PDB file of C-alpha atoms in Angstrom:
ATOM      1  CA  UNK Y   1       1.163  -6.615  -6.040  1.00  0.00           C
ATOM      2  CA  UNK Y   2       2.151  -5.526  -9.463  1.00  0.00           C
ATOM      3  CA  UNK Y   3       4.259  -6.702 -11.812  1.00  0.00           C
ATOM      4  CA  UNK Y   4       3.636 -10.648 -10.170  1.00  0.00           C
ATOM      5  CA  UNK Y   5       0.503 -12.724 -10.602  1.00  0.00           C
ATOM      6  CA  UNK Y   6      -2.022 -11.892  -7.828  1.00  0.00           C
ATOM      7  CA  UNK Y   7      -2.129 -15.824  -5.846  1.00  0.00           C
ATOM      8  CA  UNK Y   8       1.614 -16.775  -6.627  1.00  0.00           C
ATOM      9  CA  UNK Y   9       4.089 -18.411  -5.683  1.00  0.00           C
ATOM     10  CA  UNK Y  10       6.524 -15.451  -6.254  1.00  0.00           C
ATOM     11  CA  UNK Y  11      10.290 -15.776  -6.648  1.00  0.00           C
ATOM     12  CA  UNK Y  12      12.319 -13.507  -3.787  1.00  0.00           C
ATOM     13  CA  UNK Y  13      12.791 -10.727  -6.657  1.00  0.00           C
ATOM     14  CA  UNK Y  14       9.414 -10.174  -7.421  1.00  0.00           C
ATOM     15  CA  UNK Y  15       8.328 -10.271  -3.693  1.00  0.00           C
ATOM     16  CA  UNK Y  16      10.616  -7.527  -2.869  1.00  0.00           C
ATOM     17  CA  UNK Y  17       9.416  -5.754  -5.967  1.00  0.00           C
ATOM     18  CA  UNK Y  18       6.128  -6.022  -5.320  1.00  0.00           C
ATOM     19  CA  UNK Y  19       5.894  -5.531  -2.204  1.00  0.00           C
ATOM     20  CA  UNK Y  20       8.638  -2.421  -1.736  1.00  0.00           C
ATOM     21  CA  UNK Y  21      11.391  -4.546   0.546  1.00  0.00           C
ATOM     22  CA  UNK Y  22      14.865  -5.441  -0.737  1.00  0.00           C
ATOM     23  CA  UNK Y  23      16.294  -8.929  -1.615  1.00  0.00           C
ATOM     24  CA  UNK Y  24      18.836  -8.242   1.171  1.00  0.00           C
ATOM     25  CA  UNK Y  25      15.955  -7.596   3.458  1.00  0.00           C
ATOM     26  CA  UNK Y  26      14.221 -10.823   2.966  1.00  0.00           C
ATOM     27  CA  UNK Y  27      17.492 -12.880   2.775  1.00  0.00           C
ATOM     28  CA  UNK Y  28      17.862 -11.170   6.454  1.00  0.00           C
ATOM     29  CA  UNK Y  29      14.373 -12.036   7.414  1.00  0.00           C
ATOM     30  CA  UNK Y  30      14.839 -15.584   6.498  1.00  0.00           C
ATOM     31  CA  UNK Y  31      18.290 -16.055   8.591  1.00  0.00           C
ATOM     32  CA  UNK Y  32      17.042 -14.880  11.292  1.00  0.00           C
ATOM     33  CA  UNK Y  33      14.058 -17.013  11.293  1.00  0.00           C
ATOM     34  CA  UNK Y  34      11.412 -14.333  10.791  1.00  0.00           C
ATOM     35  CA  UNK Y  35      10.623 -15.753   6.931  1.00  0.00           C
ATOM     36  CA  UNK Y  36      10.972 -18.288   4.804  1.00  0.00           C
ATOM     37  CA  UNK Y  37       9.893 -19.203   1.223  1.00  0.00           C
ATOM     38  CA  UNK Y  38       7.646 -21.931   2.210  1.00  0.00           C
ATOM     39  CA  UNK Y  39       8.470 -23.894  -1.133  1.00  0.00           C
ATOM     40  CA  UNK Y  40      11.556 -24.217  -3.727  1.00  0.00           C
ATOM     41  CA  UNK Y  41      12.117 -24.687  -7.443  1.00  0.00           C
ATOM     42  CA  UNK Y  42      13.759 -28.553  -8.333  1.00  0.00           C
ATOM     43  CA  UNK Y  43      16.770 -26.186  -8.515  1.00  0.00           C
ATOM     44  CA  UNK Y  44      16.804 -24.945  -5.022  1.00  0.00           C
ATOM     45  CA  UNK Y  45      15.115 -21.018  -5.834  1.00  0.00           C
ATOM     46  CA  UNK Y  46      13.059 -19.703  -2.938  1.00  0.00           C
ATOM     47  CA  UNK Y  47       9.264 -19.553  -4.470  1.00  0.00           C
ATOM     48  CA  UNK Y  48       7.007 -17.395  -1.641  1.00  0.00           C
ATOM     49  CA  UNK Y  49       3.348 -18.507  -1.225  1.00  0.00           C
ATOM     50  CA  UNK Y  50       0.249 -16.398  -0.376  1.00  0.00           C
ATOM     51  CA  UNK Y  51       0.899 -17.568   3.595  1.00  0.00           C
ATOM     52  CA  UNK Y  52       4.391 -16.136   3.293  1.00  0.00           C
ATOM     53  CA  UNK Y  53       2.777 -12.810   1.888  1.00  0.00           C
ATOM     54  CA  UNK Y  54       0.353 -12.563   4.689  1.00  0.00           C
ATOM     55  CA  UNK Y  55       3.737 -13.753   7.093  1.00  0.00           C
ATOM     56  CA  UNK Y  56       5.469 -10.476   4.890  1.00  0.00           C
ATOM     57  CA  UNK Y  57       2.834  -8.041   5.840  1.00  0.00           C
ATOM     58  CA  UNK Y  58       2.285  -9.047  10.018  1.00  0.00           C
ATOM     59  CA  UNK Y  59       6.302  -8.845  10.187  1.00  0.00           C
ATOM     60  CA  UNK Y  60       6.322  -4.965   8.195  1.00  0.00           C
ATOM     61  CA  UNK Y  61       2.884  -3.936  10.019  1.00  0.00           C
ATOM     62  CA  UNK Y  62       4.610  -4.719  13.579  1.00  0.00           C
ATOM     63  CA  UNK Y  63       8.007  -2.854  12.695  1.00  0.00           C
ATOM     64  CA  UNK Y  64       6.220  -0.056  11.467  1.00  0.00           C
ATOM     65  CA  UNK Y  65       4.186   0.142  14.979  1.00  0.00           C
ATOM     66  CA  UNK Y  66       7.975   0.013  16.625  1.00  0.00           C
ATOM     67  CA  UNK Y  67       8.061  -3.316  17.766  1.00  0.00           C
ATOM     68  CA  UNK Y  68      12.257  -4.573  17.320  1.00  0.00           C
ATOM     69  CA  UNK Y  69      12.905  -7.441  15.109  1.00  0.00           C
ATOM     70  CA  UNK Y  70      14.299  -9.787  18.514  1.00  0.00           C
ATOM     71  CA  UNK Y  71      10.338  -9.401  19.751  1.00  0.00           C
ATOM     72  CA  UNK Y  72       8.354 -10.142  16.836  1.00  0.00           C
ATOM     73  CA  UNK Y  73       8.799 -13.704  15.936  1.00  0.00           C
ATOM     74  CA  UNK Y  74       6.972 -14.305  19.671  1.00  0.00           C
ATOM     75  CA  UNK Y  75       4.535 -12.274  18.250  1.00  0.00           C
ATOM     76  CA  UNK Y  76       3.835 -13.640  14.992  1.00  0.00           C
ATOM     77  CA  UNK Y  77       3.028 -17.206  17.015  1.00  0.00           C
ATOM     78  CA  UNK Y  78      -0.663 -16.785  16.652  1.00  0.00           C
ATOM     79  CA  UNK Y  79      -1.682 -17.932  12.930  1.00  0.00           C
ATOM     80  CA  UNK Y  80      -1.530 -15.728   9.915  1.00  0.00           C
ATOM     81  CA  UNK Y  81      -5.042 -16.648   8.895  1.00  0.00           C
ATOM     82  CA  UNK Y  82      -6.360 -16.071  12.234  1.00  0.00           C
ATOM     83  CA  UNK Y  83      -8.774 -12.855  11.401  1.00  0.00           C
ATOM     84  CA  UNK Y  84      -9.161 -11.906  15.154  1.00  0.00           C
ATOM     85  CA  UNK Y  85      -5.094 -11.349  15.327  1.00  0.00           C
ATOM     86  CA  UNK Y  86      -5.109  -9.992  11.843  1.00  0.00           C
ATOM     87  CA  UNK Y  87      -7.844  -7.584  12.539  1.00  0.00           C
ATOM     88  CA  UNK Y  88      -6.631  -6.226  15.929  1.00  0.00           C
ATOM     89  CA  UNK Y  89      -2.927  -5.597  13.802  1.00  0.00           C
ATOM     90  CA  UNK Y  90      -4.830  -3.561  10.904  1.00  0.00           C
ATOM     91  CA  UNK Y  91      -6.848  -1.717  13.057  1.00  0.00           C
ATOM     92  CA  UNK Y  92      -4.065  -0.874  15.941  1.00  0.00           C
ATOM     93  CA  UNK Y  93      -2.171  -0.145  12.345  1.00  0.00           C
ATOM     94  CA  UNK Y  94      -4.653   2.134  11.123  1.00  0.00           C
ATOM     95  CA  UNK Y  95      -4.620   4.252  14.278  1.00  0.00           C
ATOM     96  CA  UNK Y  96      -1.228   4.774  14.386  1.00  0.00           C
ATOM     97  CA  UNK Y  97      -0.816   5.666  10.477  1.00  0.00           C
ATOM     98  CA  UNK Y  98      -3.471   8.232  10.441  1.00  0.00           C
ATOM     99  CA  UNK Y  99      -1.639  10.427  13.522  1.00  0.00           C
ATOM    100  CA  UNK Y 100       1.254  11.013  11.103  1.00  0.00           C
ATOM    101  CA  UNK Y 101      -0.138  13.084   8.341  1.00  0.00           C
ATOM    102  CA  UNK Y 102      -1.333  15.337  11.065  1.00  0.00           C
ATOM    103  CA  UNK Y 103       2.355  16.100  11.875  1.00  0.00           C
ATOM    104  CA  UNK Y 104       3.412  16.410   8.050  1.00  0.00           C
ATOM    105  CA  UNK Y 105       0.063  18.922   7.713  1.00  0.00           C
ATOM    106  CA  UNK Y 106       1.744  21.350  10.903  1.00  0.00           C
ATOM    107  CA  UNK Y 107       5.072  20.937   9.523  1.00  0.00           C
ATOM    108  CA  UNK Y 108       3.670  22.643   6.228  1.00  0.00           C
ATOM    109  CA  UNK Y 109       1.576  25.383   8.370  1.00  0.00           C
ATOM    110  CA  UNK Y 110       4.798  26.193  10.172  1.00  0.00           C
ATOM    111  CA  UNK Y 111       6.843  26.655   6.748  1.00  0.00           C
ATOM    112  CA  UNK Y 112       4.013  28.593   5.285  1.00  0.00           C
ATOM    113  CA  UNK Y 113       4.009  31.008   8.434  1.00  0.00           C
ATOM    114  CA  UNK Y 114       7.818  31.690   7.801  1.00  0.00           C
ATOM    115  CA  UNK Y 115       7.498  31.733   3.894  1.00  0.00           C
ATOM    116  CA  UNK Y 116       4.475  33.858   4.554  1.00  0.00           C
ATOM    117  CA  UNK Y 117       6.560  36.470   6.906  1.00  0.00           C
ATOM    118  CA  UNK Y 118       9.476  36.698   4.357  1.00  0.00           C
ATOM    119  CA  UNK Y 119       6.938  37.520   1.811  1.00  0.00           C
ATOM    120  CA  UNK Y 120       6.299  40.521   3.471  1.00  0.00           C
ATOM    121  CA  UNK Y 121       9.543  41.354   3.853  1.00  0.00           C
ATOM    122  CA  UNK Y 122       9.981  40.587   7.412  1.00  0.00           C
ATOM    123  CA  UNK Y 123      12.734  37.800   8.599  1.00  0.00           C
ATOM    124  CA  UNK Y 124      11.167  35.012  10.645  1.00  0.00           C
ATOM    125  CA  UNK Y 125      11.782  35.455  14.464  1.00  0.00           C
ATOM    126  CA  UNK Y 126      13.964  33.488  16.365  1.00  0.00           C
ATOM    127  CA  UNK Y 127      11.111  31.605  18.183  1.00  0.00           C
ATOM    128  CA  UNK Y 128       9.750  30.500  14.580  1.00  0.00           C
ATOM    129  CA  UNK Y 129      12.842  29.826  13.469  1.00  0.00           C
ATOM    130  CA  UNK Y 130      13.186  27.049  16.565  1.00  0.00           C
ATOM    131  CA  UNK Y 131       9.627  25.822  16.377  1.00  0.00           C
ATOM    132  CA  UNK Y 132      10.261  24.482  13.028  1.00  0.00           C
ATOM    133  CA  UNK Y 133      13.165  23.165  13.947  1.00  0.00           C
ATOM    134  CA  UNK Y 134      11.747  21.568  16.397  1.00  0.00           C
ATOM    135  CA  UNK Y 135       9.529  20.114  14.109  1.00  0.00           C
ATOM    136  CA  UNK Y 136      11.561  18.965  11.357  1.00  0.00           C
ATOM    137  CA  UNK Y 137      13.805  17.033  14.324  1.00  0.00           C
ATOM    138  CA  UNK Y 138      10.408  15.181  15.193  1.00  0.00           C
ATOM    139  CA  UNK Y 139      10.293  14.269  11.558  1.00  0.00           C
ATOM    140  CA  UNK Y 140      13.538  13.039  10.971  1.00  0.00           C
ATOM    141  CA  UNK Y 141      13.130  11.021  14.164  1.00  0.00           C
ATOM    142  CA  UNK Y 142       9.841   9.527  13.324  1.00  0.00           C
ATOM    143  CA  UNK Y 143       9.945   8.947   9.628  1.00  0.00           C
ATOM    144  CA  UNK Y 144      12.973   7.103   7.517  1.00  0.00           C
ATOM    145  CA  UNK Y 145      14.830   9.023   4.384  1.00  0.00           C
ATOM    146  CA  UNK Y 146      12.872   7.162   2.408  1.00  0.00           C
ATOM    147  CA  UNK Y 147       9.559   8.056   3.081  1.00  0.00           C
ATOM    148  CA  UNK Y 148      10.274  11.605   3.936  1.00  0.00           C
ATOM    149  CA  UNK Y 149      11.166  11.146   0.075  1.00  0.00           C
ATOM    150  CA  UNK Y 150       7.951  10.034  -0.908  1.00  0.00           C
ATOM    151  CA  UNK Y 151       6.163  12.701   0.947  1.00  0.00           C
ATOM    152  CA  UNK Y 152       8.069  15.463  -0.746  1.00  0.00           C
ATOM    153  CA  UNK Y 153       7.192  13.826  -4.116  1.00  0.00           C
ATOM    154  CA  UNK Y 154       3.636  13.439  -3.377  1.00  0.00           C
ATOM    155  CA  UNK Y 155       3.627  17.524  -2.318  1.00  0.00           C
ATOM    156  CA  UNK Y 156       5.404  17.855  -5.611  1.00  0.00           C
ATOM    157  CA  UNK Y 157       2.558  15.516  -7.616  1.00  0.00           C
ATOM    158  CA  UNK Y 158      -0.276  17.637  -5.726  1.00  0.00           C
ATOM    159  CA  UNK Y 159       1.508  20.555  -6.818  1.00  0.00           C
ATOM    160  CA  UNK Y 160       1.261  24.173  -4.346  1.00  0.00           C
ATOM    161  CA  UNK Y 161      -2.181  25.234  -5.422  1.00  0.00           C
ATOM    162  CA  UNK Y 162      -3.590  21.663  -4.582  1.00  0.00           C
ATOM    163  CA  UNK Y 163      -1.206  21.561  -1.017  1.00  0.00           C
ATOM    164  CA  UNK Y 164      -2.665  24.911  -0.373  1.00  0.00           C
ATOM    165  CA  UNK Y 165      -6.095  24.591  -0.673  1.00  0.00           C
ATOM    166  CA  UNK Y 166      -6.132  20.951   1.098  1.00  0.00           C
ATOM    167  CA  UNK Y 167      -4.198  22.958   4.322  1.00  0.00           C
ATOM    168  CA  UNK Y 168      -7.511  25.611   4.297  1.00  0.00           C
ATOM    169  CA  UNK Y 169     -10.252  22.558   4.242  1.00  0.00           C
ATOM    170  CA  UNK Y 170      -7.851  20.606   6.917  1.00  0.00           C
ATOM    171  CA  UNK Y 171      -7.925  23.759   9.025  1.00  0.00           C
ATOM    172  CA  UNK Y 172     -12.278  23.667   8.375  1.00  0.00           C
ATOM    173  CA  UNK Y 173     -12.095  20.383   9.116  1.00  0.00           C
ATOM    174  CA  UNK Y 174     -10.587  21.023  12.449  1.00  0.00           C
ATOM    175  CA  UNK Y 175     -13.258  23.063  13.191  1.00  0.00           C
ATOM    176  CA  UNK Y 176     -16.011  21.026  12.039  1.00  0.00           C
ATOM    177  CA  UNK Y 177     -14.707  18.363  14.445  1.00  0.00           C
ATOM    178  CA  UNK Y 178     -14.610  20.139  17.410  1.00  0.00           C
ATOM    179  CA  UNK Y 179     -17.797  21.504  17.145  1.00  0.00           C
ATOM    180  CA  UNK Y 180     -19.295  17.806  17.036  1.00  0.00           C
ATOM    181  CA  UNK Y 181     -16.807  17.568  20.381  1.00  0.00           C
ATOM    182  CA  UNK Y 182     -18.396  20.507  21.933  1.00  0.00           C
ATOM    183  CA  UNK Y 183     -21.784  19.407  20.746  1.00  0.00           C
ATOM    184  CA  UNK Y 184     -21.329  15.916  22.062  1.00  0.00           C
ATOM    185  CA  UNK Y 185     -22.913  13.971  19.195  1.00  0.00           C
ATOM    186  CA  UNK Y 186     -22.961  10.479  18.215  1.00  0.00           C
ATOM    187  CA  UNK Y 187     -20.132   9.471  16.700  1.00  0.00           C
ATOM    188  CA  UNK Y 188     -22.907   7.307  13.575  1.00  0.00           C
ATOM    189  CA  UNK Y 189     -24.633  10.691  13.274  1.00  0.00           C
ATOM    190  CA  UNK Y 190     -24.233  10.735   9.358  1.00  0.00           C
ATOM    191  CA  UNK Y 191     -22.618  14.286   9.700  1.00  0.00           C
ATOM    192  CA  UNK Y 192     -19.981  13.129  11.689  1.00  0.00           C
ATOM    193  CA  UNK Y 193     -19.078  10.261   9.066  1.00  0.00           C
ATOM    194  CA  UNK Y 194     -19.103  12.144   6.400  1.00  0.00           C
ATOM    195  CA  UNK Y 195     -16.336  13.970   8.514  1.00  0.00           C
ATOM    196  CA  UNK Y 196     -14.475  11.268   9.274  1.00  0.00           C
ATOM    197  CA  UNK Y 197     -14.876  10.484   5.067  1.00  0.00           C
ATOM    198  CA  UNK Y 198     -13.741  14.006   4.275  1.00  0.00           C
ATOM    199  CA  UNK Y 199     -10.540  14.094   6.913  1.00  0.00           C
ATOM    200  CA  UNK Y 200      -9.357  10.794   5.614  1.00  0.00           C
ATOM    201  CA  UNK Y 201      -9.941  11.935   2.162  1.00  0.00           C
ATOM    202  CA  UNK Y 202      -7.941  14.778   2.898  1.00  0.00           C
ATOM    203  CA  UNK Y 203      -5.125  13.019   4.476  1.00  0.00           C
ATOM    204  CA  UNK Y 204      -4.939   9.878   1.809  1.00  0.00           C
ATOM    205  CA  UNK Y 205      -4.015  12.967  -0.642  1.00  0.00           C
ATOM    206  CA  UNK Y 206      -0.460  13.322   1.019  1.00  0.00           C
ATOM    207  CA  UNK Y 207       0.648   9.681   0.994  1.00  0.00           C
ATOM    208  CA  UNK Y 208       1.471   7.058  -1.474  1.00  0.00           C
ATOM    209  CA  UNK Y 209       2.019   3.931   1.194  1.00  0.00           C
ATOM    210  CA  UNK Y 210       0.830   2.912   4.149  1.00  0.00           C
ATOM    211  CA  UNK Y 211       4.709   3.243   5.816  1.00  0.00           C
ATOM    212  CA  UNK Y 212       4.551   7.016   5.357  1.00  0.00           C
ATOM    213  CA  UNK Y 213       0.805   7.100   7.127  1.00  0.00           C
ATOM    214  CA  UNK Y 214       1.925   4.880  10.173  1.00  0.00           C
ATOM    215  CA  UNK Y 215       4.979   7.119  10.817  1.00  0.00           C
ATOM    216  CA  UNK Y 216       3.110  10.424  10.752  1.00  0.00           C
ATOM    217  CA  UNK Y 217       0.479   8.695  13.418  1.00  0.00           C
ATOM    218  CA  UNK Y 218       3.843   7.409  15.704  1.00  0.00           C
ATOM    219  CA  UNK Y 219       5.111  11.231  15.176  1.00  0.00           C
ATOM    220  CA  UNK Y 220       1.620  12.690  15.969  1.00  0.00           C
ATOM    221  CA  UNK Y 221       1.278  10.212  19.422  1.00  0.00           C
ATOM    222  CA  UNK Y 222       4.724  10.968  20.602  1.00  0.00           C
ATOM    223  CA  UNK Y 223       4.646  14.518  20.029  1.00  0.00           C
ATOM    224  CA  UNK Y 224       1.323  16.208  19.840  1.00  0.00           C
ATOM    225  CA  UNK Y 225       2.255  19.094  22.357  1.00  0.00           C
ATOM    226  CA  UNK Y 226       4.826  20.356  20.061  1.00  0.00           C
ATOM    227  CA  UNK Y 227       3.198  20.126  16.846  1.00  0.00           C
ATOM    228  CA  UNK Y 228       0.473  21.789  18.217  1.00  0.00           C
ATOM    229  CA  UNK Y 229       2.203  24.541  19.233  1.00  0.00           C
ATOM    230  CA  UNK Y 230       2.505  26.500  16.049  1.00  0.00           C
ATOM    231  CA  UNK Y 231      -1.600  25.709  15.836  1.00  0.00           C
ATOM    232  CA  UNK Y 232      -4.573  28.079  16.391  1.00  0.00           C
ATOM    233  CA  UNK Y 233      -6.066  24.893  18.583  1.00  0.00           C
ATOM    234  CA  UNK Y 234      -4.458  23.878  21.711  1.00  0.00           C
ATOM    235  CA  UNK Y 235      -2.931  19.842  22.284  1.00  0.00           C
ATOM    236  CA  UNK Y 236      -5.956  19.659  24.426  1.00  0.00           C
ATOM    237  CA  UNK Y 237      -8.555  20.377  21.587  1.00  0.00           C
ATOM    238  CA  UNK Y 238      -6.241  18.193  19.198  1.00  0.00           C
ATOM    239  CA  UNK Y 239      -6.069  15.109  21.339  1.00  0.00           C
ATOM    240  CA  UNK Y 240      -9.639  15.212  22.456  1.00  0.00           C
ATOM    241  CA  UNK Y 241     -10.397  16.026  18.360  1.00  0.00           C
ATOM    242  CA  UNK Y 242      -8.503  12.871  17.846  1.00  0.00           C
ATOM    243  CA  UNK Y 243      -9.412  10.404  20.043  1.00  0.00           C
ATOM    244  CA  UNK Y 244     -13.218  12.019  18.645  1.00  0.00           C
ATOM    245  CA  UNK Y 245     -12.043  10.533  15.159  1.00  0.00           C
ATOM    246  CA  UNK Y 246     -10.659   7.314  16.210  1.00  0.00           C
ATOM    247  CA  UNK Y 247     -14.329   6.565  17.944  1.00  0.00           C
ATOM    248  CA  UNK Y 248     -16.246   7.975  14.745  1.00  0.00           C
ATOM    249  CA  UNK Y 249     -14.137   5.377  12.825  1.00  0.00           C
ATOM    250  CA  UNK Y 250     -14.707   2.328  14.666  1.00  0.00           C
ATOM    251  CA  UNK Y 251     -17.959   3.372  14.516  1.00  0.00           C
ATOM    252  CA  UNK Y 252     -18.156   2.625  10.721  1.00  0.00           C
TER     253      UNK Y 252
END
């Protein structure tokens, strides 16, 4: 949280600045039931306590993971300081954050090809042309104007030479994995963690918040066939790659 003092209580202004939601957004949450400031100032200002943070952060984790506002006041029955509940959220969270940057990284492959065709003075074929399309479609479906903002900003912070070079050791990365597929070894064989170090490391590069990470995994689960299309691996070798990493990182 910055800005606010780290135990609170926090007024509704610095909540939302803190925490990257609007006023109007909480005002919303709280007439519809999903949140409210558990205490108030002798003049009648909402003042949000560390529950209502951790009540904050189960009701963003489960939008993010798709599920509508109408269902997820049933699901936020169980207590917000039971740590089974909270650690089956951040983990099912995790999974589906770390599939987007995956779709963001073949997005960028696919503009390079065409940027790399026109460079030789050759206009992109038609077939490229509608792959990327394709693409960009699954993006704007899968991740908000916002956050497709913060993407293009963090590209721009990197800078190309930085982008570049992180697309080549993604792409040996790739490799690396499947060969501990093909080889079949433990997933807490201290190679294959410090994978698993190096592809998060990789893919932590690309994203300031946790929103942009869960909508690239959503993107990635919903549409692996097509982003692996424009990809010197087939979906097969991607989703068995993947479901290689998700093991490997439980396994920590």
């Amino acid at each position: 949280m910055t800005g606010t003092t780290g135990t609170g209580p926090w007024s509704i202004g610095e909540l939302a600045t803190a925490c990257g939601v609007s006023v109007r957004t909480l005002h919303h949450y709280d007439e519809i039931g999903l949140l409210s400031a558990s205490q108030r100032t002798s003049s009648g200002h909402r003042r949000y306590s560390e529950s209502d943070l951790r009540r904050l952060y189960r009701i963003r984790s489960l939008q993010m993971l798709g599920l509508p506002l109408a269902a997820i006041g049933k699901a936020l029955q169980t207590p917000e300081d039971d740590l089974e509940s909270l650690r089956g959220l951040l983990k099912e969270q995790l999974v589906h954050v770390q599939e987007h940057a995956q779709q963001l990284q073949a997005l960028q492959n696919r503009l390079g090809e065409l940027l790399s065709r026109m460079d030789g003075h050759a206009m992109p074929t038609p077939e490229q042309f509608m792959s990327t399309l394709e693409m960009i479609t699954v993006l704007e479906n899968n991740f908000t104007a916002e956050q497709r903002q913060q993407l293009a900003d963090k590209r721009e912070e990197l800078g190309a030479e930085k982008v570049e070079a992180a697309k080549q050791q993604w792409a040996v990365l790739v490799e690396e994995g499947l060969a501990h597929v093909e080889a079949n070894r433990p997933v807490t064989d201290p190679s294959v963690q410090e994978w698993v170090h190096s592809w998060d490391g990789i893919g932590s590069m690309f994203h300031s918040s946790e929103d942009t990470k869960g909508a690239a995994r959503a993107a990635w689960q919903e549409n692996s066939k097509a982003i692996s299309a424009g990809l010197p691996w087939s979906a097969e070798q991607l989703a068995g790659l993947m479901a290689y990493l998700e093991k490997a990182r439980s396994a920590r």
